[in-house]
Coordinates of C-alpha atoms and ligand atoms in Angstrom, one line a residue:
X133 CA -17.4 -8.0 -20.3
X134 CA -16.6 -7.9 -16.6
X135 CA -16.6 -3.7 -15.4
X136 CA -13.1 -4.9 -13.7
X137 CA -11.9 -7.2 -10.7
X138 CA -12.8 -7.4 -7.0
X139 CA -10.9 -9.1 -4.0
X140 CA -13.1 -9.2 -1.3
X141 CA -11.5 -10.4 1.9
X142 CA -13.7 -11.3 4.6
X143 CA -16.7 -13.1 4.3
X144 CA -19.2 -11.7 7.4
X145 CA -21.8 -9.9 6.4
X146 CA -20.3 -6.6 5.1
X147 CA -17.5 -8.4 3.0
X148 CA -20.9 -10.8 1.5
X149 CA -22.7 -7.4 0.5
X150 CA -20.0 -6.1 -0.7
X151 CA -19.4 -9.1 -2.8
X152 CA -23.3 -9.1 -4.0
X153 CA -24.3 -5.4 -4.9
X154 CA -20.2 -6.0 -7.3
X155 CA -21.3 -9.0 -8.7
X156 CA -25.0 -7.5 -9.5
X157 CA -23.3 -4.2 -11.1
X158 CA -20.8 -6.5 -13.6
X159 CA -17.8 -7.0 -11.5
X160 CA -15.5 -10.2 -11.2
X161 CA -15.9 -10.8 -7.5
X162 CA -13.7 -13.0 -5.6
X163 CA -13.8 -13.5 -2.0
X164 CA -11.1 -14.8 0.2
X165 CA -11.7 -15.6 4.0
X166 CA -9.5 -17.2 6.5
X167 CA -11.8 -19.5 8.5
X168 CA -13.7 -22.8 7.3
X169 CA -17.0 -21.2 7.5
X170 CA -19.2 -18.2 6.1
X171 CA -20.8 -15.2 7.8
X172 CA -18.1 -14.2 10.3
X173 CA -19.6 -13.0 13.6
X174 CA -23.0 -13.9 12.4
X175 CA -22.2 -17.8 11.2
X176 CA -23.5 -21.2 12.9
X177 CA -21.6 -24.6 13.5
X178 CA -21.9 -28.3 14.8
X179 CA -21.8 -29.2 18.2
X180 CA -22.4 -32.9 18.6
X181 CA -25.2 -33.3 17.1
X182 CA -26.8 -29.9 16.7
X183 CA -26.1 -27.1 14.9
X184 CA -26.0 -23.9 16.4
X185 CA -25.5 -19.9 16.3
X186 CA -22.2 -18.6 17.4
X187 CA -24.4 -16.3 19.3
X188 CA -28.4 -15.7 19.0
X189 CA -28.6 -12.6 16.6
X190 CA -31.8 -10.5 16.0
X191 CA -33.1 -7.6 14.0
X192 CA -36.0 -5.0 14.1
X193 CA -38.4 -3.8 12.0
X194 CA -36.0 -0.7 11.3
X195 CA -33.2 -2.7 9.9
X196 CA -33.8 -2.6 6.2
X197 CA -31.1 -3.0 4.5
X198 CA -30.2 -6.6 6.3
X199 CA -34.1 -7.0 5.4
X200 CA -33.3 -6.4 1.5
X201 CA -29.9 -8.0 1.7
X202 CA -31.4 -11.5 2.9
X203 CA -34.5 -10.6 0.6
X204 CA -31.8 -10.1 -2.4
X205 CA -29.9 -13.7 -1.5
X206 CA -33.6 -15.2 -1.8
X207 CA -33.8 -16.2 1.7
X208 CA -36.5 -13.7 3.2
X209 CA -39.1 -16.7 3.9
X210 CA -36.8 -18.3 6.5
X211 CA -36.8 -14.7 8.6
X212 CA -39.2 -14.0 11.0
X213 CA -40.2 -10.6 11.8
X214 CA -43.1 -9.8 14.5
X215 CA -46.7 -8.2 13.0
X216 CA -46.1 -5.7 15.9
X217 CA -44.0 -5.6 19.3
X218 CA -44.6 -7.5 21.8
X219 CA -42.0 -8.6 24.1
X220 CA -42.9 -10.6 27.9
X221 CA -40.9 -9.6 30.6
X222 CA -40.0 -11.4 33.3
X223 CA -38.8 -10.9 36.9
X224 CA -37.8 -13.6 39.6
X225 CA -40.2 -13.8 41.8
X226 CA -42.8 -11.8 40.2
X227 CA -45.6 -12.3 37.6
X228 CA -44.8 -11.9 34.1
X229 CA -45.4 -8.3 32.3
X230 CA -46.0 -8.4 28.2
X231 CA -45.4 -5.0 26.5
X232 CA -47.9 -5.1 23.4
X233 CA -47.7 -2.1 21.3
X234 CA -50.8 -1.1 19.1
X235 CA -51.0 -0.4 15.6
X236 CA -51.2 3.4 16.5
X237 CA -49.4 6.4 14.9
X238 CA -45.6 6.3 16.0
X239 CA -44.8 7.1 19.2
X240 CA -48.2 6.6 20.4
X241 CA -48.2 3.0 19.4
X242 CA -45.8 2.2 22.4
X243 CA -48.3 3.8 25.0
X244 CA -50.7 1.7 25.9
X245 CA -47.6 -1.2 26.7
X246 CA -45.9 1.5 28.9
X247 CA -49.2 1.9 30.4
X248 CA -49.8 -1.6 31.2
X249 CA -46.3 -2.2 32.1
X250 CA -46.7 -3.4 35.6
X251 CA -42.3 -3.0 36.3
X252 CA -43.0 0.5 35.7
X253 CA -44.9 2.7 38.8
X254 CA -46.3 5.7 37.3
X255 CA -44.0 8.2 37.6
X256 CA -41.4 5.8 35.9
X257 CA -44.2 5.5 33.1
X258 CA -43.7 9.0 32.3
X259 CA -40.6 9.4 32.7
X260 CA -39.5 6.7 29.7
X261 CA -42.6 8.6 27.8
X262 CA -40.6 12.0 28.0
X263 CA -37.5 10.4 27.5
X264 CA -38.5 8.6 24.6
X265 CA -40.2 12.2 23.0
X266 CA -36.8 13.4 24.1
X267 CA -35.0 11.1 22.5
X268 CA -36.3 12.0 19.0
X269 CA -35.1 15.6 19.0
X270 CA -31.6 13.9 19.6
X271 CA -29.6 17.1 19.2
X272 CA -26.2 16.0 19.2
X273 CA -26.3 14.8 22.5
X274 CA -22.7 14.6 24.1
X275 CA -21.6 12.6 26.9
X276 CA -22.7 8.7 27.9
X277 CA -26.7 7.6 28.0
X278 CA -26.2 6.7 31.2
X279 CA -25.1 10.9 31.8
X280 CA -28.0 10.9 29.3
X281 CA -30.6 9.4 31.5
X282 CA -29.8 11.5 34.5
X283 CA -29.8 14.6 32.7
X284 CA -33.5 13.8 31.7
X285 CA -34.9 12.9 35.0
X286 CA -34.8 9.2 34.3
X287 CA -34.7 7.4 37.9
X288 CA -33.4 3.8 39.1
X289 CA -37.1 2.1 38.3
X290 CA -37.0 3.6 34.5
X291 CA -33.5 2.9 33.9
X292 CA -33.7 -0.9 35.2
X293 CA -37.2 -2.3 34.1
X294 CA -36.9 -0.2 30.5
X295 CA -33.5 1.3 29.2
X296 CA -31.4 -1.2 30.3
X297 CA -33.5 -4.5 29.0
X298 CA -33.7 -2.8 25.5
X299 CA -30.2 -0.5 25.2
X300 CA -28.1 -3.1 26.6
X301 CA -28.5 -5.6 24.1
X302 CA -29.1 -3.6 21.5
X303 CA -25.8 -1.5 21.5
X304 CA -24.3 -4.2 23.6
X305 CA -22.4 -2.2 26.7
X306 CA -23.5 -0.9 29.9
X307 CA -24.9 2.4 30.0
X308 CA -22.0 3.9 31.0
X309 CA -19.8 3.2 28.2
X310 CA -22.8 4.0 25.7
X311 CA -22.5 7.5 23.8
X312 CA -25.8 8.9 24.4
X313 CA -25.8 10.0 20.4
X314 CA -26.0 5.9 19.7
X315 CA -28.1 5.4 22.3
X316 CA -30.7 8.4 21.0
X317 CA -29.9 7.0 17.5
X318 CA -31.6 3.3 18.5
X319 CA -34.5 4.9 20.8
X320 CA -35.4 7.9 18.1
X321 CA -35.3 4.6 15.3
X322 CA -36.7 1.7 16.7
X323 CA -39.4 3.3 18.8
X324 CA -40.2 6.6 17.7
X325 CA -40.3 6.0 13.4
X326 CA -42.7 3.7 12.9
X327 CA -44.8 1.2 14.8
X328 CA -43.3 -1.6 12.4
X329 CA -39.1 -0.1 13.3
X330 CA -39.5 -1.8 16.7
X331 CA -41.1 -5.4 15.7
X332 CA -38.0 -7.9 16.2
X333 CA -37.1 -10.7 13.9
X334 CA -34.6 -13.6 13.6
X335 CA -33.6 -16.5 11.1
X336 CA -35.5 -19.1 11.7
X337 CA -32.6 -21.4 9.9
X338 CA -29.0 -21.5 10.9
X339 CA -27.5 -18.3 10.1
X340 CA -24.7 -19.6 8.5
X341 CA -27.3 -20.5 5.5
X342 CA -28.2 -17.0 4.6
X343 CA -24.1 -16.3 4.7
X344 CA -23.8 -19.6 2.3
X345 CA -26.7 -18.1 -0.3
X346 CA -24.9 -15.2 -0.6
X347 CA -21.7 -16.2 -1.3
X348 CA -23.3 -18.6 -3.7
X349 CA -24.8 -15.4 -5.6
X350 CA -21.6 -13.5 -5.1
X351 CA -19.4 -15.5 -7.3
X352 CA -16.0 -17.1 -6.1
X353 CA -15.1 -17.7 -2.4
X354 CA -12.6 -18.7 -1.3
X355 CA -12.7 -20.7 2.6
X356 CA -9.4 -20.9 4.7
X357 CA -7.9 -18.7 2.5
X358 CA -5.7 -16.1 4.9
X359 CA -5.0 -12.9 3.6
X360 CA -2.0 -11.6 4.7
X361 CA -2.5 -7.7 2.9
X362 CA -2.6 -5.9 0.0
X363 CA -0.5 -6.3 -2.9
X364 CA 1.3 -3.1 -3.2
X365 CA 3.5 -2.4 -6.5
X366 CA 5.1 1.3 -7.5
X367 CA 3.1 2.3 -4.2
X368 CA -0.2 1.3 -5.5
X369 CA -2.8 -1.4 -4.4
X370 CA -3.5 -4.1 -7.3
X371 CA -4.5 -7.0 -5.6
X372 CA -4.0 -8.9 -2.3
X373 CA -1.6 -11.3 -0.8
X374 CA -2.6 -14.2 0.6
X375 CA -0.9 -16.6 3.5
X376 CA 0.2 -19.6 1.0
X377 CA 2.3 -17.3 -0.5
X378 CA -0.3 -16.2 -3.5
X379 CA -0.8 -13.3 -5.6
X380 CA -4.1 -12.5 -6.3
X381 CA -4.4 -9.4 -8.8
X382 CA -7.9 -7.2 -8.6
X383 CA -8.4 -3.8 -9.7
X384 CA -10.2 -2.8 -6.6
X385 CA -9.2 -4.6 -3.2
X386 CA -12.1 -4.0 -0.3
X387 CA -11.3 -5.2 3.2
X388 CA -13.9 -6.0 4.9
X389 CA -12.3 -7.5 9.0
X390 CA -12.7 -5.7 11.9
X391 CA -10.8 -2.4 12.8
X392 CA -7.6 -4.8 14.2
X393 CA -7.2 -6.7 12.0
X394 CA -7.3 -3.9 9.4
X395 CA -4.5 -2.4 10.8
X396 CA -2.3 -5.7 11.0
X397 CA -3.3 -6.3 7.2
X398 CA -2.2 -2.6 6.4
X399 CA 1.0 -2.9 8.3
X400 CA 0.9 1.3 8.3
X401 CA -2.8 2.6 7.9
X402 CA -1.7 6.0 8.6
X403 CA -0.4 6.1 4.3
X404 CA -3.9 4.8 3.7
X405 CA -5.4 7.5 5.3
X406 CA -6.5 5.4 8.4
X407 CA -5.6 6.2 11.7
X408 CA -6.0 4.9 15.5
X409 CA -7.6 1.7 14.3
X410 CA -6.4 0.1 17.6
X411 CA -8.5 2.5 19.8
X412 CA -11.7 0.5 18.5
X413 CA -13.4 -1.0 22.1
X414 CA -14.6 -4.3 21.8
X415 CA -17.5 -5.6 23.7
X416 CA -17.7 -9.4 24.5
X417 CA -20.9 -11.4 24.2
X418 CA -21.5 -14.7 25.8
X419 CA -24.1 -17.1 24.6
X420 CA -25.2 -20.2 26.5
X421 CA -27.2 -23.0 25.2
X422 CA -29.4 -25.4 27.1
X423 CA -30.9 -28.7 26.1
X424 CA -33.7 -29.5 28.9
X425 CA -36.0 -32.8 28.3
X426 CA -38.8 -30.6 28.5
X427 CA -38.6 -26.6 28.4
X428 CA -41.5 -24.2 26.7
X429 CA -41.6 -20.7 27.3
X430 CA -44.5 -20.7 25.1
X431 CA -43.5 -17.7 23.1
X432 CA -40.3 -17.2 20.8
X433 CA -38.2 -15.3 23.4
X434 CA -38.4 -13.5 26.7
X435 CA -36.7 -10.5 28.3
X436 CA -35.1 -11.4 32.1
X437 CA -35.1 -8.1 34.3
X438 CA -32.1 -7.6 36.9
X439 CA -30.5 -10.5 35.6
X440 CA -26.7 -10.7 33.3
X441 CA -29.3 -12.8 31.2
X442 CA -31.0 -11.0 29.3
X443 CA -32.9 -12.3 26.6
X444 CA -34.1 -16.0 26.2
X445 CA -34.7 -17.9 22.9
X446 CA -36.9 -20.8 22.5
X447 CA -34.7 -22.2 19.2
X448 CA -36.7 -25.6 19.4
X449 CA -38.4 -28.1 21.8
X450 CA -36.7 -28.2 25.1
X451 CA -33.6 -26.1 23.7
X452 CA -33.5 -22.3 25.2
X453 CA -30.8 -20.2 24.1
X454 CA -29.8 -17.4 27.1
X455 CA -28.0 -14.3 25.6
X456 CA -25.8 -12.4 27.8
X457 CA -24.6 -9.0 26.3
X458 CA -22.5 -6.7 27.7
X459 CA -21.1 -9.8 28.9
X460 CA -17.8 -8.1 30.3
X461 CA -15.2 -10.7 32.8
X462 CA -18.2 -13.7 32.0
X463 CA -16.7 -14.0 28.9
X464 CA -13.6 -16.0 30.2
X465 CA -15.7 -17.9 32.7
X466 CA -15.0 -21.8 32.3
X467 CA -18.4 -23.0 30.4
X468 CA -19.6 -25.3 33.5
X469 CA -19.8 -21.9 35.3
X470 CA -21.7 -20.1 32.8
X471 CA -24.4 -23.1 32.2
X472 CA -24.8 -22.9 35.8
X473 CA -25.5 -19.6 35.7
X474 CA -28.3 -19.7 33.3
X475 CA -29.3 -22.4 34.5
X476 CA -29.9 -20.4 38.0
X477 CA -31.1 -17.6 36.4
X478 CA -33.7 -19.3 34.3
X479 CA -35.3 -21.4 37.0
X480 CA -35.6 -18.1 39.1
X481 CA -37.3 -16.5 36.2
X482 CA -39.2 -19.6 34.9
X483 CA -40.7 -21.4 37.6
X484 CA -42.1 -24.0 35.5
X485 CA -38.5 -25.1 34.4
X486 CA -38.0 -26.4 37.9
X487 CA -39.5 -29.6 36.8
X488 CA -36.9 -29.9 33.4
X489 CA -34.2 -31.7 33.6
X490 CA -31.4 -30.1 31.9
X491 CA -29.7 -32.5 29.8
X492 CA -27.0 -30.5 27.8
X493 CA -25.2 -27.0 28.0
X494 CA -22.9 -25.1 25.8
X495 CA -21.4 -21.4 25.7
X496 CA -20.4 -19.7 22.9
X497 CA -18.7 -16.6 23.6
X498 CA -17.1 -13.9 21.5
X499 CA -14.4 -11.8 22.9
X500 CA -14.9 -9.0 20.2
X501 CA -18.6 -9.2 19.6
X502 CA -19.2 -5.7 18.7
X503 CA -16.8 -2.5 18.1
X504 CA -17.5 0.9 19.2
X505 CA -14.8 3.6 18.9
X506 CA -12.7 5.8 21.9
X507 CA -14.7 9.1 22.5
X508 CA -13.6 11.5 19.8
X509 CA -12.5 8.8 17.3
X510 CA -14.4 9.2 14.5
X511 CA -15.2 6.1 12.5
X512 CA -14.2 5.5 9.0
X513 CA -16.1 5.3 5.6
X514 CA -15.1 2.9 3.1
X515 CA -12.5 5.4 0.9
X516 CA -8.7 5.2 1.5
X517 CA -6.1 7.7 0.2
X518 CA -5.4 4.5 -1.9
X519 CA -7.7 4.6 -5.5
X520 CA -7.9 1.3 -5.0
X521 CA -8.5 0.2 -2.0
X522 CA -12.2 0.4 -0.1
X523 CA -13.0 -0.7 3.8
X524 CA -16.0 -2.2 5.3
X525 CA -17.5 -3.9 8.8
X526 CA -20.1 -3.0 10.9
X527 CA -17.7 -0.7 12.7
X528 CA -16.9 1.6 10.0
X529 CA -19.3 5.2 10.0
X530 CA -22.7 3.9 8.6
X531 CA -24.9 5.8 11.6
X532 CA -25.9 2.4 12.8
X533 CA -23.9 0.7 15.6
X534 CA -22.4 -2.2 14.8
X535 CA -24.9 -4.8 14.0
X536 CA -25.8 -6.9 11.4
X537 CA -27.4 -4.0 9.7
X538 CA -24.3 -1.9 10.0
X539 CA -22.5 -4.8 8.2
X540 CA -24.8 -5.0 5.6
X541 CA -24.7 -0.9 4.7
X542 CA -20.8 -0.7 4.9
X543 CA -20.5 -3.8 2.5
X544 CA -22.8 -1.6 0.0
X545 CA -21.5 1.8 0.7
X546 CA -18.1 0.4 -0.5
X547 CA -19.6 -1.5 -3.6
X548 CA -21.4 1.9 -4.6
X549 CA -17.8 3.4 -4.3
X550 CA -16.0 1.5 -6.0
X551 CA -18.9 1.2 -8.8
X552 CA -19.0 5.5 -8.6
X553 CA -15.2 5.3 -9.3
X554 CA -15.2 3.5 -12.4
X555 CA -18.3 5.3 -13.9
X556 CA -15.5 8.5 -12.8
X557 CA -12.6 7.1 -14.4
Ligands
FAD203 C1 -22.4 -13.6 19.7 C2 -22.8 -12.4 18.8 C3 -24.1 -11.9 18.9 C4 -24.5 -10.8 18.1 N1 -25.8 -10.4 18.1 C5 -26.2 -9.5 17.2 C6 -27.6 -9.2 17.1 O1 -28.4 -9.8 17.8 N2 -28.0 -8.3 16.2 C7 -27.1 -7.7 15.3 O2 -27.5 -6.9 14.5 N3 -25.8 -7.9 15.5 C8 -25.3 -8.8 16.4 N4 -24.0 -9.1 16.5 C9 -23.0 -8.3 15.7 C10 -23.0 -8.7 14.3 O3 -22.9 -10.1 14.1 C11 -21.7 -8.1 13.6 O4 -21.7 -6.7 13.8 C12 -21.6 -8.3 12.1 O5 -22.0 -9.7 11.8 C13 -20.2 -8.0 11.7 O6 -20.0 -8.3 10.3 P1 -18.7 -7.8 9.6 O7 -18.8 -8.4 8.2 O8 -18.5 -6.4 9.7 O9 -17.5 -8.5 10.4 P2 -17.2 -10.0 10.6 O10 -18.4 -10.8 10.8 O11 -16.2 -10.0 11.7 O12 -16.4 -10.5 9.3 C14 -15.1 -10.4 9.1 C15 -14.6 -11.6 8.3 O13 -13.3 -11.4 7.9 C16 -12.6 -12.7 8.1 N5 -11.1 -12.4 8.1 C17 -10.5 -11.8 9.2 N6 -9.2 -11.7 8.8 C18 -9.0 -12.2 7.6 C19 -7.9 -12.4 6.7 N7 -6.7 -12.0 7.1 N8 -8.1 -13.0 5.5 C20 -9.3 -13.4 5.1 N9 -10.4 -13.2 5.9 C21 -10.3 -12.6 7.1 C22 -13.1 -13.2 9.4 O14 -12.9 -14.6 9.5 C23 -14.6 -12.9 9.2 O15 -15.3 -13.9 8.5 C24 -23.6 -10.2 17.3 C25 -22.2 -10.7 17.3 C26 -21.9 -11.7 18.0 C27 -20.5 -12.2 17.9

């Protein structure tokens, strides 16, 4: 016999784990979610004839529950994850610079790349050294990295050719708006636990396929199926209401949406014990795909110094996929304007593509990529003042900002809850 009834609403990552680690433990899961497709902010789609990422999405080494999640939904064989990091950097106008760590103790591992890291004069060498050391004492730091970096004696040369390649995307915001503590948290993690925490990794299949696996594990979902908020009766959640006009009784609701959309579906957080959900800062990314007749970077991916691009995928032959984080007014640039501007950007960077024709372009872009809260707000764990009622997303208080690995631990975190609560009861 089922241990009791789920709703699950929302179908990205954390709502998925959520609807798993239930389903594993004896629940009766069901899973509602407003739009045609699985994964949320981490799903893939048809354009024409291809099918693409809303957005390129990668991992590291450090991110282990998303590893054991996509392990857990059987689908570990179609991830790649480098043997060690290695990343080439690029500059217009320059020659190419690969950072290669070694399979050295952590930090040490990192050293002979910073060494041979021709961006980096010496003194700027030592300074990301120190400030990576620094970094692992974190000590509460208060204040923004970018206050951060100063503070630590990190000059122009560090902050450009190092910090801002790697923090950018990884937190996705400019330095500025970046707490230092998130910034320390990523630095201290990635580079400074293991030499395997910094290796990067992506899907090599559509992302929307892990999503689709682990619904198919996790029991009922339900597509195009609008919540419009919980079910409340003699002031107590039991279930959840959906747009058609549907009850849907559960013993345990668990929204997983992001922080706005909580609050519309609560109508009045504050009586769950939820407050200042529309303070949560959203940070746009932009993604522009290119189809050239002929364009190899000759590796997976590149980094783009001094550039809005920042990353570049090689997804197949002749299609590159430029990721712009941090993406800020881009976002509502008119798409011919953005494939320009990659296009620009990657010829400067990539002499060789000079001679490509570029055949095709598309932008994806996502207004409210990522979530990161107003200074002082404190972010949410998956309890309400409601018995019944649990919260998840990448932007609730895992430690992690809000990535796919965040997802993944919030969708858990609120499964072990709910799965505590009945052992209680
Ligand atoms: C372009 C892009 C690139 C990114 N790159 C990276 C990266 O490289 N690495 C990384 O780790 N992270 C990356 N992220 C962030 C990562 O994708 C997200 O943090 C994570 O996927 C969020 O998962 P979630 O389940 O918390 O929320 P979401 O994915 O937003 O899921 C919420 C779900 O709820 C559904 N929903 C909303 N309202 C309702 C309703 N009323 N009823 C039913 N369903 C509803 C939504 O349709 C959605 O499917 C990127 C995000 C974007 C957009």
């Amino acid at each position: 016999m089922a241990k009791g009834s789920v709703a699950v609403v929302g179908a990205g990552l954390a709502g998925l784990s959520a609807a798993l680690e239930l389903a594993d433990a004896g629940f009766d899961v069901e899973v509602f979610e407003r739009s045609r497709l699985l994964g949320g902010k981490a799903t893939s789609f048809t354009v024409g004839d291809a099918e693409i990422d809303n957005g390129q999405h990668v991992y590291l080494g450090c991110c282990s529950e998303f590893l054991d999640f996509v392990g857990r939904v059987g689908m570990s064989s179609e991830l790649y994850l480098q043997e060690r990091f290695e990343v080439l950097m690029l500059r217009r106008g320059d020659r190419p610079s690969l950072l290669r760590a070694r399979s050295w103790p952590a930090p040490y591992h990192l050293l002979p790349a910073l060494l041979g890291y021709r961006y980096l004069g010496w003194p700027a060498k030592l300074q990301v050294a120190r400030g990576i050391a620094e970094a692992r004492r974190r000590n509460g730091a208060k204040g923004s990295f970018a206050d951060w970096l100063r503070r630590h004696g990190q000059g122009e040369e560090a902050r450009r050719a190092f910090w801002e390649p790697f923090l950018v995307p990884a937190l996705n915001a400019p330095l500025e708006d970046v707490s230092a503590d998130s910034a320390l948290f990523v630095i201290s993690t990635a580079f400074a636990e293991s030499p395997r925490s910094a290796c990067i990794g992506f899907s090599r299949v559509p992302l929307a396929r892990i999503a689709e696996e682990a619904a198919r594990r996790a029991g009922g979902v339900h597509l195009r199926s609008a919540v419009t908020g919980p079910l409340v009766e003699d002031g107590a959640v039991r279930g959840v209401c959906l747009s058609d006009g549907r009850k849907v009784r559960a013993d345990f609701v668990v929204l997983a949406v992001p922080p706005r959309t909580l609050a519309r579906l609560l109508g009045d957080p504050a009586r769950f014990g939820l407050g200042r959900l529309e303070e949560f800062r959203s940070e746009p990314i932009v993604d522009v795909h290119l189809w050239y007749d002929r364009a190899e970077l000759g590796v997976d991916f590149v980094a783009l110094l001094d550039s809005p691009v920042q990353w570049v995928f090689q997804k197949a032959p002749g299609y590159l996929c430029c990721s712009l984080s941090a993406a800020g007014e881009l976002v509502s640039r008119p798409e011919g304007e953005l494939v320009e501007l990659c296009e620009r950007e990657l010829s400067a960077a990539l002499p060789s593509l000079s001679r490509a024709r570029l055949r095709r372009g598309v932008a994806t872009r996502d207004p409210e990529a990522t979530f990161v809260p107003a200074p002082g707000l404190r972010r949410p764990g998956p309890r309400t003042r409601d018995p019944a009622l649990f919260i998840a997303g990448a932007w609730t208080d895992t430690g992690w900002p809000a990535t796919m690995e965040s997802a993944v631990r919030s969708g858990r975190t609120a499964a072990r809850a709910i799965v505590s609560r009945t052992e209680v009861s």
